[in-house]
XYZ file of C-alpha atoms in Angstrom:
317
model
C -14.842 -12.942 7.661
C -16.777 -9.805 6.820
C -19.340 -8.764 9.392
C -21.907 -8.260 6.656
C -23.018 -9.575 3.287
C -24.322 -6.117 2.436
C -23.449 -5.498 -1.247
C -22.894 -1.800 -0.513
C -19.332 -2.529 0.526
C -15.911 -1.976 -0.977
C -13.278 -4.699 -1.154
C -9.701 -3.423 -1.295
C -6.921 -5.879 -2.154
C -3.279 -4.972 -1.720
C -0.254 -4.365 0.417
C -0.098 -2.968 3.925
C 3.251 -2.086 5.450
C 5.133 0.081 7.876
C 6.735 3.206 6.385
C 10.061 4.014 8.039
C 10.477 7.720 7.388
C 13.934 9.199 6.904
C 14.710 12.910 6.579
C 18.189 14.377 6.213
C 19.723 10.940 6.674
C 18.004 10.211 9.979
C 15.052 7.941 10.758
C 12.342 10.201 12.166
C 9.307 8.001 12.488
C 7.490 4.789 11.605
C 3.869 4.821 10.502
C 1.346 2.585 8.805
C 1.362 2.759 4.999
C 0.740 1.021 1.719
C -1.225 2.448 -1.198
C -4.187 0.020 -1.046
C -4.307 0.331 2.746
C -4.537 4.108 2.396
C -7.459 3.725 0.006
C -9.231 1.309 2.361
C -8.782 3.628 5.336
C -9.659 6.687 3.253
C -12.960 5.160 2.157
C -13.773 4.132 5.721
C -13.094 7.687 6.907
C -15.659 8.774 4.329
C -18.163 6.471 6.066
C -17.996 3.702 3.461
C -18.066 0.038 4.541
C -14.758 -1.564 3.573
C -13.231 -5.054 3.613
C -9.430 -5.178 3.227
C -7.458 -8.211 2.055
C -3.719 -7.937 2.605
C -0.633 -9.973 3.656
C 1.041 -8.961 6.919
C 2.633 -10.795 9.830
C 1.232 -11.542 13.259
C 4.024 -9.509 14.827
C 4.368 -6.138 16.544
C 4.274 -4.141 13.308
C 1.457 -6.268 11.948
C -0.630 -5.712 15.058
C -0.041 -1.995 14.701
C -1.496 -2.176 11.184
C -4.495 -4.199 12.416
C -5.199 -1.633 15.134
C -4.879 1.214 12.640
C -7.281 -0.136 10.019
C -9.808 -1.336 12.576
C -9.770 2.060 14.301
C -10.768 3.577 10.953
C -13.658 1.118 10.669
C -12.082 -1.186 8.068
C -12.867 -4.920 8.305
C -9.686 -6.973 7.846
C -10.378 -10.112 5.812
C -9.588 -13.462 7.429
C -6.151 -14.778 6.387
C -4.564 -11.327 6.049
C -2.099 -11.888 8.938
C -0.419 -15.081 7.709
C 2.846 -13.552 6.439
C 6.183 -14.534 7.971
C 6.835 -10.862 8.736
C 5.166 -7.529 8.167
C 6.487 -5.629 5.130
C 8.353 -2.345 5.488
C 9.242 0.557 3.226
C 12.053 2.975 3.940
C 10.650 6.318 2.799
C 13.351 8.933 2.215
C 11.824 12.431 2.134
C 13.665 15.096 0.147
C 13.664 18.856 0.714
C 10.557 19.226 -1.489
C 8.525 16.748 0.546
C 8.673 13.997 -2.084
C 9.354 10.414 -1.001
C 11.554 7.671 -2.467
C 10.935 4.112 -1.254
C 13.070 1.056 -0.537
C 10.855 -1.993 0.130
C 11.187 -5.189 2.134
C 8.017 -7.028 1.162
C 6.609 -10.444 0.323
C 3.219 -10.546 -1.421
C 1.074 -13.675 -1.401
C -2.634 -14.453 -1.487
C -4.457 -17.780 -1.240
C -8.075 -18.557 -1.996
C -11.099 -16.312 -2.359
C -11.841 -13.810 0.428
C -14.632 -14.791 2.796
C -16.714 -11.742 1.985
C -19.936 -11.091 0.136
C -19.808 -9.746 -3.433
C -18.625 -6.130 -3.177
C -20.103 -3.100 -4.888
C -16.611 -1.942 -5.825
C -13.253 -3.716 -5.878
C -10.075 -1.649 -5.724
C -6.500 -2.804 -6.158
C -3.184 -1.449 -7.334
C 0.504 -0.869 -6.781
C 2.718 -3.719 -5.556
C -0.186 -6.166 -5.298
C -0.649 -6.199 -9.070
C 2.956 -6.751 -10.198
C 4.891 -8.595 -7.471
C 4.943 -12.386 -7.758
C 3.530 -14.680 -6.623
C 0.607 -12.728 -5.179
C -0.011 -10.648 -8.291
C -1.345 -13.740 -10.057
C -3.945 -14.267 -7.331
C -4.842 -10.563 -7.412
C -5.519 -10.771 -11.154
C -7.639 -13.895 -10.627
C -9.742 -12.102 -8.013
C -10.409 -9.263 -10.457
C -11.868 -11.859 -12.816
C -13.916 -13.359 -9.982
C -15.504 -10.082 -8.920
C -15.797 -8.281 -12.260
C -19.305 -9.693 -12.953
C -20.660 -8.094 -9.764
C -18.458 -5.116 -8.939
C -17.026 -1.954 -10.391
C -13.264 -2.532 -10.610
C -10.896 0.373 -9.889
C -7.131 0.399 -10.293
C -4.131 2.595 -9.514
C -0.845 1.231 -10.953
C 1.187 3.340 -8.480
C 4.382 1.898 -9.943
C 7.306 1.029 -7.660
C 10.209 0.523 -10.123
C 12.615 -0.603 -7.399
C 10.553 -3.751 -6.873
C 10.162 -4.633 -10.548
C 12.690 -7.071 -11.970
C 11.068 -7.512 -15.405
C 9.710 -4.187 -16.653
C 8.118 -5.633 -19.784
C 6.279 -8.282 -17.795
C 5.041 -5.643 -15.344
C 3.792 -3.440 -18.177
C 1.968 -6.416 -19.687
C 0.313 -7.146 -16.348
C -0.784 -3.524 -16.054
C -2.283 -3.656 -19.557
C -4.229 -6.828 -18.759
C -5.616 -5.334 -15.549
C -6.689 -2.173 -17.357
C -8.765 -4.347 -19.704
C -10.756 -5.603 -16.672
C -11.176 -2.200 -15.024
C -13.949 0.364 -15.007
C -11.994 3.219 -13.431
C -8.239 3.800 -13.645
C -6.294 6.484 -11.817
C -2.633 7.001 -12.700
C 0.004 9.680 -12.141
C 2.010 11.345 -14.884
C 5.123 9.959 -13.174
C 3.754 6.428 -13.504
C 2.964 7.043 -17.159
C 6.543 8.151 -17.852
C 7.632 4.710 -16.640
C 4.828 2.743 -18.303
C 5.020 4.424 -21.718
C 7.748 7.103 -21.927
C 7.266 7.738 -25.645
C 3.689 9.060 -25.596
C 2.061 12.040 -23.853
C -0.313 11.331 -20.934
C -3.403 12.447 -22.855
C -2.731 9.969 -25.654
C -2.111 7.100 -23.242
C -5.297 7.880 -21.320
C -7.371 7.876 -24.509
C -5.807 4.574 -25.561
C -6.574 3.010 -22.191
C -10.162 4.197 -22.491
C -10.558 2.027 -25.602
C -9.384 -1.074 -23.699
C -12.343 -1.231 -21.323
C -12.442 1.458 -18.616
C -15.201 4.065 -18.507
C -12.997 6.635 -16.770
C -9.240 7.180 -16.856
C -7.969 9.928 -14.539
C -4.416 11.267 -14.587
C -2.844 13.326 -11.810
C -0.226 15.848 -12.922
C 1.200 17.172 -9.664
C 1.190 20.967 -9.574
C -0.526 21.003 -12.981
C -3.719 19.528 -11.560
C -5.482 16.534 -13.063
C -7.456 15.499 -16.113
C -9.781 12.636 -16.896
C -11.225 11.106 -20.032
C -14.524 9.359 -20.620
C -16.553 8.523 -23.723
C -17.994 12.056 -23.718
C -14.601 13.772 -23.747
C -11.842 15.152 -21.532
C -12.064 17.333 -18.426
C -9.333 19.221 -16.598
C -9.239 20.377 -12.983
C -6.586 22.733 -11.583
C -4.729 21.951 -8.394
C -6.049 23.389 -5.134
C -3.467 25.777 -3.708
C -2.293 24.611 -0.288
C 0.943 24.665 1.674
C 2.470 21.253 0.947
C 3.935 19.443 3.955
C 4.697 16.260 2.014
C 3.154 14.294 -0.845
C 2.807 10.961 0.987
C -0.647 9.554 0.252
C -1.580 12.226 -2.288
C -2.416 9.770 -5.059
C -4.244 7.446 -2.676
C -6.383 10.335 -1.448
C -7.200 11.219 -5.057
C -8.177 7.598 -5.754
C -10.328 7.519 -2.628
C -12.070 10.739 -3.583
C -12.674 9.419 -7.086
C -14.323 6.220 -5.843
C -16.362 8.038 -3.199
C -17.680 10.638 -5.628
C -18.764 7.991 -8.143
C -20.355 6.055 -5.270
C -22.327 9.151 -4.248
C -23.612 9.468 -7.832
C -24.894 5.883 -7.743
C -22.534 4.781 -10.524
C -20.863 1.817 -8.823
C -21.726 -1.872 -9.127
C -21.823 -4.051 -12.231
C -25.485 -3.282 -12.838
C -24.529 0.403 -13.208
C -21.662 -0.287 -15.594
C -23.558 1.122 -18.581
C -24.478 4.258 -16.634
C -20.843 4.758 -15.644
C -19.830 4.352 -19.291
C -22.248 7.183 -20.165
C -20.965 9.636 -17.543
C -20.961 13.177 -18.892
C -18.181 15.720 -18.711
C -20.027 17.919 -16.197
C -20.442 15.056 -13.740
C -16.888 13.878 -14.362
C -15.538 17.373 -13.661
C -17.293 17.346 -10.291
C -15.904 13.881 -9.518
C -12.321 14.852 -10.381
C -12.634 18.103 -8.444
C -13.680 16.176 -5.350
C -10.745 13.810 -5.822
C -8.314 16.707 -6.251
C -9.549 18.351 -3.070
C -9.109 15.105 -1.127
C -5.520 15.021 -2.354
C -4.913 18.676 -1.473
C -6.133 18.179 2.083
C -3.797 15.193 2.472
C -0.629 16.945 1.254
C -1.321 19.871 3.587
C -0.541 17.669 6.612
C 2.223 15.175 7.342
C 1.962 11.546 6.201
C -0.931 9.768 4.551
C -3.565 11.395 6.765
C -6.589 11.194 4.468
C -9.591 13.393 5.308
C -12.840 12.285 6.889
C -16.182 13.174 5.333
C -16.983 16.199 7.478
C -13.648 17.932 6.853
C -13.570 16.976 3.170
C -17.138 18.112 2.491
C -16.664 21.341 4.447
C -13.546 22.121 2.405
C -15.369 21.260 -0.823
C -18.254 23.547 0.078
C -15.819 26.341 0.923
C -13.959 25.822 -2.366
C -17.183 25.932 -4.372
C -18.443 29.060 -2.603
C -15.037 30.663 -2.955
């Protein structure tokens, strides 16, 4: 159970796993991973209070995940360690630092988390498309939508999807219940290969979200809101690998909106009226969070002091 009923908390729902990293055909390392886990840890490193609902085993790998999230200050929700085994993902890193994943995962949720109503609820990736747990994830979005800002990153894993049309339908339904959506151009090529990212983002904006942000790799990022579109170039860094880049962007997006006082259901109208100047600042912060993460190995998301120092330096520069 959460240690606090303070509404100024985030609830993150989604998978946690162990990434088994392979380079040049050899296993080099194992480390804690999972897109929602990275967002939970990233927010905690930015001094946000976070509850995390997941599905891992009470085994050696599961205990490693528990230690990792708790060390970051994340509160693991009761019932998160009931899986038969802890999920894994074999991450094969190519010569450009990009990762391809092969998953061994079961995703299930039961009941409503024993936490107070959050200020913001984030979910995404495997948790929103893999049965049977994806059905419970969708139900929890409905439960918390009246009180919380809902954020979503599809972070598509095609290798786990047996019915592409069903997965796309699930993504569409979640977007209708979201306030903020972050998606990569790679995800969009899978979700809707026949339309350009800008057109898809504008369409999604009409379905319910107040902000839709799209990351474009080396081409930077753009975001759309009711007031228009903004674009932010990529920060130039030496890329070690891209693991966690999108999760860092999502974390930065949520944190920046939080700092502007735009999270929580009672601020939904204010979020819907966000201007392009404020949105540019939000996306810039998110892009910098991503840049800092790709400049070091693994999903090592920045803490507040290093992120804010880098942001200040970037602005002054």
